């Protein structure tokens, strides 16, 4: 009995330690202590499952005062959050644009490391249909580790997570920010295919007290996204240089039949945005500034940055930024 | 019908494209083309769930000719692999030392991005009891996304994964490498506690044709690990500077009762290795070289490197390396 009591105390101590660490770290964090206002941080700016050595997988952080919300969370999102000077237990919510794993690969680490850090706050995960099944599956798989915890008695971990699925037009009111979802065209199926759509992909608009930020998610041309982004101060947009990618495919596969190439190009053009289409979207929506993320291929030189700014700028006369990992807006 | 046929062809084309890309990329990779022999790469050298901005979460890659095996895979493992010049589809196996999420947080991204990259090879995941339930849960959660894939007909993804659970003494024979597992003391429970152990934690020994590498996993002092590592050329060891961590806890929590501090310190000392104990283990095992990873706290200056080398060197006269992310051995 004495041993059990000692161990329970030990477990409590460890939890207390974790909490005090959280409090101490939060207090010393410039974001938490200085209340510098709101920021959108591009944690990971690579596009697609292949990724880039110089860019982390898609993930973003929205700061609203002391509250942190993740917007997509690919592989490495927790590490990128740390590099941005933020701690995982500060995250109150995660908005998932769509269930492709380049955008969700970091969710297991988020759920698991929150448990290990004894994060007592509830993490709310918002995403399209399928998100509940996704998180429930992960949590089921995490059960053996959750129960074993650090191998001490009375010390099972807790996930403290809830899921809210969103569809076109969904609105979420949070402390200091109103979030609106719209279905974009990333899962657009070919015309006349009579195929039931299996998945939905969302764009989000974040209306903060001081400004509004629209986030396209992965999308092709979409009137719904232009409408959602109407008049926003900042548009965070995906982009894919399809001719450059097609050229690379042709180079790597010189004998690929033309109809195969056509098929691939159809997919890219239906489900992603060309640089000129980013400009068109920004102009149609009447935003002040566009930030490009989800780079395919990589944009690694100043000349490439200027080239894409010029392409986007043909139709849009606001500010154009090609984002890097950890940029703050 | 015509449309369906077109779409099926499109799906096939995309898969073919992915495969050809894989082939092309592998051919251009120095690792794949030059067959430079074997290497152990410390992909992520941080320790614990809190992590460090300058170090990725625990993950390693073992290269055996053209084959790549991951040894633990915390958050960001896929990104670190990319930085090491390796592609995810090259990975044939993953060895999980124990089911703490700082060591497994990257597994969702591994499973998911392999699907999106149409990796046709089977990934075999080896780990302690609980690993099957872990992977089954993840795969169940991934079903909606797997079925939706890129939203095209006939294009469901495939996980192509199998799990093999290992216990103390398990041996796995692979092409060019024999792997032996031993239970370490990371889940050691207090004496007289009469509590059933809920979890197992493993150390691994990799006997390659040219040399042998022992990997402690997370462990406290352990005769089983010393025996497993006996005569190995290279020992990859965890380390925790417990006095430094305790000092930091006392500083952050000046009013924490002594018995709470004692409890925390018991946990650290039972389940992790002091610098001197790393030296003791290396000496007892009679290895040629020790590489320290899983740093708690961070080792960020040359003076700190020298200090820890000196501490370890009091009992061990072989080569001592404090690893950084992406170091190759």
XYZ file of C-alpha atoms in Angstrom:
658
model
C 0.000 0.000 0.000
C 2.754 2.353 0.994
C 4.460 1.704 -2.326
C 1.235 2.266 -4.245
C 0.636 5.552 -2.459
C 4.188 6.606 -3.180
C 3.748 5.740 -6.828
C 0.442 7.567 -7.150
C 2.109 10.591 -5.636
C 4.932 10.163 -8.091
C 2.503 10.058 -10.995
C 0.776 13.195 -9.730
C 4.126 14.880 -9.299
C 5.080 14.160 -12.843
C 1.796 15.566 -14.090
C 2.184 18.631 -11.887
C 5.727 19.044 -13.161
C 4.487 18.929 -16.728
C 1.805 21.536 -16.012
C 4.192 23.832 -14.233
C 6.605 23.510 -17.081
C 3.837 24.449 -19.477
C 2.934 27.491 -17.395
C 6.541 28.546 -17.046
C 7.301 28.068 -20.722
C 4.150 29.890 -21.780
C 5.029 32.792 -19.545
C 8.466 33.081 -21.094
C 7.185 32.726 -24.649
C 7.146 36.034 -26.511
C 3.840 35.089 -28.101
C 2.132 34.268 -24.852
C 3.519 37.073 -22.719
C 3.640 40.004 -25.103
C 0.213 39.437 -26.672
C 1.532 40.843 -29.921
C -1.757 40.286 -31.653
C -2.612 37.932 -34.411
C -0.362 36.115 -36.829
C -0.567 33.460 -39.502
C 2.621 31.363 -39.619
C 3.414 29.146 -42.596
C 4.997 26.250 -40.683
C 5.419 24.024 -43.730
C 5.318 25.253 -47.326
C 6.097 22.136 -49.396
C 3.389 20.737 -51.647
C 2.486 17.118 -52.272
C 3.523 13.814 -50.720
C 7.046 13.852 -52.151
C 7.959 17.015 -50.286
C 11.193 18.971 -50.333
C 14.316 18.774 -48.178
C 14.162 22.542 -47.664
C 10.440 22.807 -46.908
C 8.343 20.972 -44.336
C 5.028 19.323 -45.239
C 1.892 21.510 -45.285
C 1.090 23.023 -41.896
C 0.225 26.478 -40.605
C -0.395 28.136 -37.260
C -2.958 30.850 -36.666
C -2.291 32.907 -33.538
C -5.209 34.765 -32.032
C -3.845 36.453 -28.919
C -2.666 33.632 -26.665
C -4.591 30.972 -28.590
C -2.923 28.854 -31.241
C -4.805 27.040 -33.990
C -3.176 24.733 -36.485
C -4.394 24.838 -40.075
C -3.416 21.480 -41.566
C -0.666 19.440 -39.926
C 1.590 17.397 -42.164
C 4.609 15.405 -41.004
C 6.816 17.502 -38.733
C 4.118 20.007 -37.673
C 5.020 19.722 -33.966
C 8.683 20.292 -34.698
C 7.890 23.311 -36.868
C 5.653 24.688 -34.109
C 8.606 24.424 -31.717
C 10.822 26.263 -34.209
C 8.184 29.014 -34.339
C 8.588 29.457 -30.574
C 5.255 27.800 -29.737
C 4.502 24.774 -27.590
C 2.097 22.033 -28.539
C -0.043 22.354 -25.368
C -0.847 25.935 -26.430
C -2.768 24.610 -29.450
C -6.538 24.816 -28.899
C -7.744 23.675 -32.296
C -6.722 22.042 -35.544
C -8.457 22.812 -38.836
C -7.975 20.077 -41.435
C -8.667 21.222 -45.017
C -8.852 17.698 -46.449
C -7.816 14.188 -45.584
C -4.711 13.779 -47.703
C -1.831 12.593 -45.597
C 0.568 15.321 -46.678
C -1.856 17.564 -44.754
C -2.595 15.230 -41.831
C 0.554 13.121 -41.350
C 1.490 15.092 -38.231
C -1.795 14.463 -36.393
C -0.604 11.289 -34.657
C 2.347 13.151 -33.144
C 0.026 15.969 -32.083
C -2.345 13.602 -30.273
C 0.454 11.484 -28.784
C 2.826 14.185 -27.636
C -0.066 16.129 -26.080
C -0.758 13.049 -23.967
C 2.874 12.691 -22.972
C 3.051 16.389 -22.070
C -0.130 16.012 -19.988
C -1.971 18.709 -21.930
C -5.165 19.155 -19.955
C -6.897 21.531 -22.356
C -9.230 20.058 -24.953
C -7.971 20.007 -28.518
C -10.824 20.462 -30.989
C -10.212 19.049 -34.441
C -12.310 20.484 -37.261
C -12.319 18.827 -40.661
C -14.400 17.504 -43.545
C -16.505 14.318 -43.318
C -14.214 11.384 -42.557
C -12.337 13.308 -39.879
C -14.237 11.621 -37.014
C -13.431 8.160 -38.334
C -9.847 9.262 -38.854
C -9.322 10.468 -35.291
C -11.270 7.567 -33.748
C -9.023 5.108 -35.577
C -5.876 6.845 -34.445
C -7.071 6.935 -30.842
C -7.971 3.233 -30.970
C -4.487 2.429 -32.209
C -2.966 4.578 -29.476
C -4.720 2.700 -26.656
C -1.885 0.311 -25.688
C 0.559 3.209 -25.357
C -2.010 5.428 -23.622
C -2.641 2.777 -20.965
C 1.034 1.955 -20.465
C 1.975 5.636 -20.285
C 5.366 5.958 -18.583
C 4.872 2.525 -17.005
C 3.819 3.962 -13.667
C 0.606 3.180 -11.772
C -2.286 5.617 -11.821
C -0.766 7.394 -14.738
C -2.798 6.561 -17.839
C -2.649 9.400 -20.315
C -5.681 11.276 -21.619
C -6.259 12.401 -25.191
C -8.633 15.286 -24.345
C -9.705 15.639 -27.940
C -13.013 16.288 -29.694
C -13.893 16.300 -33.394
C -16.314 18.567 -35.240
C -16.930 17.832 -38.899
C -17.542 20.793 -41.174
C -19.209 21.106 -44.557
C -19.802 23.890 -47.061
C -21.067 26.949 -45.172
C -20.192 25.717 -41.680
C -19.362 28.501 -39.237
C -17.343 28.108 -36.035
C -17.280 30.950 -33.522
C -14.152 30.966 -31.389
C -12.681 33.454 -28.947
C -11.723 36.375 -31.182
C -12.160 34.600 -34.498
C -15.044 33.452 -36.693
C -14.219 30.583 -39.021
C -16.222 29.856 -42.179
C -15.740 26.776 -44.360
C -16.432 26.387 -48.074
C -16.048 23.325 -50.251
C -13.348 23.850 -52.859
C -12.568 21.856 -56.023
C -9.657 19.663 -54.915
C -11.825 16.559 -55.280
C -13.626 17.768 -58.391
C -14.466 14.746 -60.551
C -14.467 14.726 -64.359
C -17.653 15.913 -66.087
C -20.131 13.203 -67.119
C -18.349 10.624 -65.013
C -21.471 9.928 -62.908
C -19.194 8.983 -60.087
C -20.212 9.722 -56.558
C -17.720 11.948 -54.868
C -15.977 10.130 -52.101
C -14.382 13.057 -50.357
C -14.752 16.741 -49.635
C -12.050 19.352 -49.434
C -12.454 22.648 -47.612
C -11.190 26.208 -47.774
C -11.405 28.345 -44.626
C -11.923 32.012 -43.868
C -10.752 33.350 -40.529
C -12.391 36.635 -39.552
C -10.347 38.083 -36.711
C -11.062 41.324 -34.891
C -8.318 43.189 -36.738
C -8.387 41.514 -40.146
C -9.578 38.584 -42.226
C -7.525 35.716 -43.645
C -8.714 33.314 -46.344
C -6.976 29.958 -46.806
C -7.622 28.053 -50.030
C -6.490 24.608 -48.899
C -5.628 22.466 -51.933
C -7.955 23.527 -54.729
C -8.419 23.970 -58.421
C -10.245 27.006 -59.795
C -13.290 27.508 -57.566
C -16.008 30.162 -57.458
C -16.805 29.037 -53.911
C -13.273 29.876 -52.769
C -13.369 33.273 -54.530
C -16.671 34.024 -52.785
C -15.348 32.874 -49.403
C -12.220 35.031 -49.782
C -14.137 38.144 -50.934
C -12.580 41.269 -49.432
C -10.188 39.407 -47.147
C -7.052 41.257 -46.113
C -4.876 38.241 -46.698
C -5.270 35.250 -49.017
C -3.123 32.190 -48.314
C -3.154 30.238 -51.566
C -1.844 26.961 -52.892
C -0.025 26.997 -56.234
C 1.299 24.435 -58.711
C 3.424 25.271 -61.730
C 1.823 22.610 -63.901
C 3.865 23.215 -67.094
C 7.089 22.925 -65.056
C 5.902 19.720 -63.402
C 4.773 18.266 -66.748
C 8.131 19.112 -68.290
C 9.850 17.299 -65.471
C 7.593 14.260 -65.986
C 8.355 14.222 -69.719
C 12.063 14.445 -69.000
C 12.003 11.613 -66.493
C 9.672 9.474 -68.650
C 10.575 10.221 -72.297
C 8.462 7.314 -73.604
C 5.238 8.030 -71.707
C 2.284 7.989 -74.160
C 0.639 11.355 -74.802
C -2.744 10.228 -73.452
C -1.133 9.314 -70.149
C 0.469 12.732 -70.031
C -2.918 14.257 -70.854
C -4.535 12.356 -68.000
C -1.982 13.516 -65.489
C -2.292 17.079 -66.694
C -6.093 16.948 -66.427
C -5.774 15.898 -62.791
C -3.323 18.675 -61.978
C -5.348 21.352 -63.779
C -8.654 20.336 -62.180
C -7.325 20.031 -58.640
C -4.621 22.703 -58.337
C -4.014 26.365 -59.223
C -1.622 27.704 -61.836
C 0.297 30.888 -60.883
C -1.980 32.917 -63.188
C -5.027 31.367 -61.517
C -3.705 32.399 -58.100
C -3.594 35.949 -59.454
C -7.077 35.596 -60.924
C -8.466 34.306 -57.631
C -6.812 37.099 -55.634
C -8.135 39.727 -58.063
C -11.652 38.271 -58.177
C -11.798 38.060 -54.404
C -10.487 41.615 -54.055
C -7.955 40.755 -51.362
C -5.102 43.078 -50.372
C -2.288 40.558 -50.294
C -1.667 37.007 -51.405
C 0.750 34.588 -49.740
C 1.657 31.542 -51.809
C 2.351 28.237 -50.085
C 2.195 24.503 -50.989
C 4.976 24.892 -53.562
C 5.156 22.370 -56.407
C 7.874 22.389 -57.587
C 10.197 24.011 -55.058
C 10.869 27.752 -55.431
C 14.475 27.995 -54.366
C 16.030 31.064 -56.010
C 15.328 34.791 -56.004
C 14.853 34.615 -59.790
C 12.110 31.986 -59.342
C 10.420 34.123 -56.684
C 10.419 37.095 -59.066
C 9.141 34.924 -61.924
C 6.154 33.656 -59.964
C 5.409 37.091 -58.511
C 5.355 38.363 -62.079
C 3.017 35.568 -63.250
C 0.605 36.150 -60.385
C 0.959 39.927 -60.779
C -0.368 39.901 -64.347
C -3.905 39.730 -62.970
C -3.448 40.926 -59.392
C -1.969 44.255 -58.341
C -1.746 43.691 -54.582
C 1.251 42.443 -52.614
C 2.477 38.951 -53.534
C 4.649 36.885 -51.198
C 6.161 33.465 -51.934
C 6.237 32.016 -48.425
C 8.995 30.092 -46.726
C 8.692 27.843 -43.700
C 8.166 29.822 -40.477
C 7.245 33.091 -42.209
C 4.801 35.187 -40.165
C 2.005 37.273 -41.631
C -18.320 3.898 -70.277
C -15.890 5.804 -72.395
C -15.394 8.261 -69.556
C -14.885 5.468 -67.046
C -12.281 3.840 -69.262
C -10.565 7.172 -69.662
C -10.542 7.669 -65.924
C -9.223 4.200 -65.169
C -6.462 4.863 -67.631
C -5.833 8.149 -65.919
C -5.574 6.449 -62.544
C -3.151 3.899 -63.978
C -1.145 6.654 -65.568
C -0.806 8.447 -62.281
C 0.367 5.277 -60.584
C 2.782 4.592 -63.398
C 4.027 8.146 -63.158
C 4.615 7.733 -59.453
C 6.532 4.499 -59.990
C 8.637 5.916 -62.740
C 9.411 8.906 -60.592
C 10.467 6.574 -57.817
C 12.725 4.649 -60.173
C 14.199 7.794 -61.615
C 14.764 9.397 -58.239
C 16.271 6.244 -56.794
C 18.628 5.982 -59.733
C 19.832 9.517 -59.204
C 20.241 9.097 -55.435
C 23.870 8.694 -54.374
C 22.814 6.075 -51.857
C 20.974 3.956 -54.376
C 23.401 4.262 -57.260
C 26.801 4.243 -55.603
C 26.120 1.389 -53.172
C 28.458 3.051 -50.706
C 27.875 0.336 -48.147
C 26.216 0.532 -44.814
C 25.413 3.547 -42.696
C 23.516 4.458 -39.563
C 22.016 7.954 -39.803
C 20.750 9.787 -36.729
C 17.744 11.500 -38.347
C 16.441 12.984 -35.111
C 18.484 13.380 -31.926
C 16.131 15.182 -29.521
C 14.932 13.350 -26.440
C 11.481 13.334 -24.875
C 8.103 14.689 -25.938
C 9.018 18.342 -25.446
C 11.752 18.200 -28.090
C 14.126 20.896 -29.230
C 13.867 23.479 -32.007
C 17.328 22.471 -33.227
C 16.815 18.692 -33.086
C 14.113 16.537 -34.624
C 12.246 13.887 -32.615
C 13.870 10.443 -32.244
C 14.359 8.675 -35.570
C 17.214 6.871 -37.288
C 17.880 5.247 -40.644
C 19.952 2.109 -41.131
C 21.246 1.700 -44.679
C 22.203 -1.785 -45.772
C 23.262 -1.474 -49.401
C 20.177 -0.235 -51.237
C 17.817 -1.115 -48.401
C 16.693 1.453 -45.861
C 15.346 0.586 -42.426
C 14.009 3.135 -40.002
C 14.819 2.691 -36.314
C 12.124 4.616 -34.463
C 10.174 7.317 -36.273
C 9.115 10.359 -34.287
C 7.385 13.424 -35.726
C 9.167 14.628 -38.858
C 10.898 11.326 -39.692
C 9.846 11.477 -43.372
C 11.139 15.022 -43.705
C 14.432 14.090 -42.062
C 14.729 11.100 -44.403
C 14.350 13.486 -47.343
C 17.058 15.742 -45.907
C 19.322 12.682 -45.695
C 18.860 12.206 -49.451
C 16.564 9.190 -49.087
C 13.030 8.647 -50.331
C 10.263 7.110 -48.264
C 9.473 4.341 -50.810
C 13.035 3.049 -50.350
C 12.221 2.103 -46.747
C 11.706 -1.659 -46.380
C 11.269 -1.887 -42.626
C 10.668 0.099 -39.462
C 11.951 -1.056 -36.071
C 10.048 0.511 -33.170
C 11.915 0.350 -29.848
C 8.874 1.198 -27.719
C 5.472 2.714 -28.062
C 6.069 6.210 -26.753
C 4.845 8.780 -29.212
C 8.096 10.735 -29.347
C 9.408 7.575 -31.021
C 6.335 6.738 -33.126
C 4.669 10.081 -33.938
C 5.933 9.924 -37.525
C 4.370 6.545 -38.319
C 1.081 7.981 -39.614
C 2.948 10.110 -42.160
C 5.031 7.087 -43.165
C 1.945 4.948 -43.813
C -0.017 7.729 -45.478
C 2.655 9.224 -47.704
C 3.692 5.747 -48.858
C 0.103 5.280 -50.065
C 0.074 8.630 -51.829
C 3.418 7.841 -53.473
C 2.053 4.444 -54.587
C 4.835 2.539 -52.844
C 4.280 -1.015 -54.016
C 6.885 -2.675 -51.801
C 5.757 -4.068 -48.473
C 6.788 -2.134 -45.396
C 7.386 -4.449 -42.446
C 6.985 -2.850 -39.039
C 8.746 -4.588 -36.135
C 8.002 -3.548 -32.587
C 7.113 -4.661 -29.066
C 3.698 -6.073 -28.112
C 1.053 -3.417 -28.790
C 2.509 -2.586 -32.190
C -0.096 -4.650 -34.079
C -2.959 -2.893 -32.326
C -1.234 0.420 -32.945
C -0.882 -0.071 -36.696
C -4.339 -1.641 -37.071
C -5.903 1.383 -35.401
C -4.025 3.812 -37.603
C -5.013 1.910 -40.749
C -8.661 1.835 -39.636
C -8.596 5.591 -39.162
C -6.981 6.041 -42.558
C -9.759 4.172 -44.407
C -11.833 7.177 -45.528
C -8.780 8.835 -47.056
C -7.466 5.573 -48.518
C -10.775 4.975 -50.305
C -11.113 8.540 -51.524
C -7.484 8.661 -52.688
C -7.086 11.489 -55.211
C -10.836 11.419 -55.872
C -10.448 9.434 -59.072
C -12.155 6.145 -59.946
C -10.262 2.868 -59.636
C -7.613 4.561 -57.627
C -7.937 3.425 -54.010
C -4.583 3.461 -52.300
C -2.931 0.446 -50.706
C -1.056 0.396 -47.421
C 1.138 -2.641 -48.227
C 2.203 -3.004 -44.623
C 2.737 -5.945 -42.277
C 3.538 -6.019 -38.571
C 5.779 -8.424 -36.661
C 5.894 -8.112 -32.909
C 9.196 -8.842 -31.210
C 10.082 -9.805 -27.644
C 13.277 -10.439 -25.700
C 15.540 -12.663 -27.790
C 13.634 -12.291 -31.076
C 15.823 -12.577 -34.156
C 14.959 -11.198 -37.614
C 17.072 -12.257 -40.590
C 17.037 -9.706 -43.402
C 19.050 -9.319 -46.574
C 22.535 -8.530 -45.278
C 21.585 -7.906 -41.673
C 20.581 -9.970 -38.651
C 18.543 -8.107 -36.061
C 18.316 -9.236 -32.426
C 15.984 -7.692 -29.859
C 16.428 -7.509 -26.088
C 14.100 -6.066 -23.479
C 15.662 -3.053 -21.785
C 14.650 -1.251 -18.573
C 12.722 1.756 -19.905
C 9.507 0.402 -18.388
C 11.143 -0.927 -15.224
C 8.664 -0.684 -12.359
C 9.571 0.111 -8.767
C 10.627 -2.834 -6.556
C 7.883 -4.438 -4.406
C 5.193 -2.633 -6.345
C 3.536 -5.905 -7.447
C 2.289 -4.117 -10.477
C 1.997 -5.957 -13.708
C 4.104 -4.396 -16.366
C 1.949 -2.908 -19.041
C 4.552 -2.349 -21.699
C 7.852 -3.599 -23.051
C 10.713 -1.589 -24.444
C 13.353 -3.038 -26.741
C 16.998 -2.526 -27.627
C 18.223 -3.817 -31.000
C 21.451 -5.213 -32.314
C 22.099 -5.056 -36.053
C 24.748 -7.521 -37.248
C 25.744 -6.433 -40.746
C 28.265 -8.170 -42.944
C 30.938 -5.554 -42.251
C 30.169 -4.568 -38.658
C 27.699 -4.676 -35.797
C 25.624 -1.822 -34.387
C 23.812 -1.896 -31.040
C 20.977 0.542 -30.354
C 19.849 0.988 -26.743
C 16.446 2.539 -27.390
C 15.292 4.432 -24.290
C 16.625 2.557 -21.295
C 17.900 2.783 -17.766
C 20.861 0.696 -16.641
C 20.329 -2.785 -18.102
C 22.424 -5.953 -18.068
C 20.352 -7.217 -20.987
C 21.423 -4.245 -23.121
C 25.081 -4.666 -22.129
C 24.852 -8.350 -23.114
C 23.136 -7.536 -26.411
C 25.769 -4.920 -27.272
C 28.731 -7.163 -26.329
C 31.606 -6.639 -28.776
C 29.614 -4.424 -31.155
C 31.600 -2.012 -33.296
C 29.192 0.815 -32.655
C 26.843 1.531 -29.756
C 24.059 4.076 -30.327
C 22.998 5.119 -26.840
C 20.402 7.304 -25.243
C 21.531 9.734 -22.528
C 19.903 12.042 -19.988
C 21.766 14.522 -17.819
C 19.498 13.981 -14.837
C 21.184 16.485 -12.440
C 20.887 19.200 -15.111
C 17.236 18.385 -15.723
C 16.480 18.297 -11.989
C 18.197 21.660 -11.522
C 16.037 23.092 -14.272
C 12.907 21.677 -12.613
C 13.893 23.179 -9.252
C 14.518 26.541 -10.901
C 11.172 26.549 -12.691
C 9.298 25.208 -9.632
C 11.034 26.668 -6.559
C 8.243 25.534 -4.210
C 7.969 21.918 -5.360
C 8.086 19.611 -2.283
C 11.207 17.475 -1.940
C 9.277 14.198 -2.152
C 7.840 15.232 -5.491
C 11.328 16.033 -6.704
C 12.484 12.648 -5.386
C 9.719 10.892 -7.287
C 10.587 12.561 -10.548
C 14.254 11.799 -10.046
C 13.491 8.124 -9.323
C 11.647 7.889 -12.641
C 14.489 9.491 -14.583
C 17.176 7.371 -12.930
C 15.304 4.093 -13.391
C 14.346 4.684 -17.024
C 17.246 6.649 -18.530
C 21.056 6.665 -18.586
C 23.367 9.216 -16.971
C 26.454 10.193 -18.990
C 28.612 8.079 -16.658
C 26.247 5.136 -17.185
C 26.594 5.480 -20.953
C 30.358 5.138 -20.430
C 29.838 2.184 -18.091
C 27.587 0.436 -20.610
C 30.018 1.027 -23.475
C 32.921 -0.279 -21.385
C 31.015 -3.322 -20.104
C 29.866 -4.181 -23.608
C 33.386 -3.734 -24.971
C 32.279 -1.691 -27.979
C 34.702 0.348 -30.099
C 32.711 3.551 -30.363
C 29.664 5.117 -28.744
C 27.317 7.580 -30.420
C 25.048 9.502 -28.065
C 21.573 10.498 -29.205
C 18.192 11.294 -27.544
C 19.623 14.399 -25.875
C 17.943 15.678 -22.702
C 18.668 18.525 -22.257
C 19.956 19.880 -25.555
C 23.731 19.833 -26.122
C 24.257 23.007 -28.066
C 27.834 24.217 -27.515
C 31.299 22.774 -28.118
C 31.977 23.148 -24.385
C 28.931 20.971 -23.598
C 30.066 18.362 -26.126
C 33.486 18.228 -24.465
C 31.930 18.042 -21.007
C 29.774 15.051 -21.879
C 32.588 13.338 -23.767
C 34.681 13.739 -20.627
C 31.929 12.326 -18.378
C 31.413 9.309 -20.615
C 35.178 8.944 -21.100
C 35.836 8.410 -17.390
C 34.799 4.787 -17.780
C 35.113 4.234 -21.543
C 38.277 4.749 -23.561
C 36.854 4.307 -27.080
C 35.617 7.022 -29.424
C 32.692 9.111 -28.143
C 30.467 11.139 -30.478
C 27.614 13.443 -29.448
C 25.370 13.088 -32.491
C 23.535 15.779 -34.383
C 20.589 15.329 -36.724
C 21.601 13.756 -40.046
C 25.029 12.565 -38.851
C 26.148 9.371 -40.617
C 28.098 6.559 -38.946
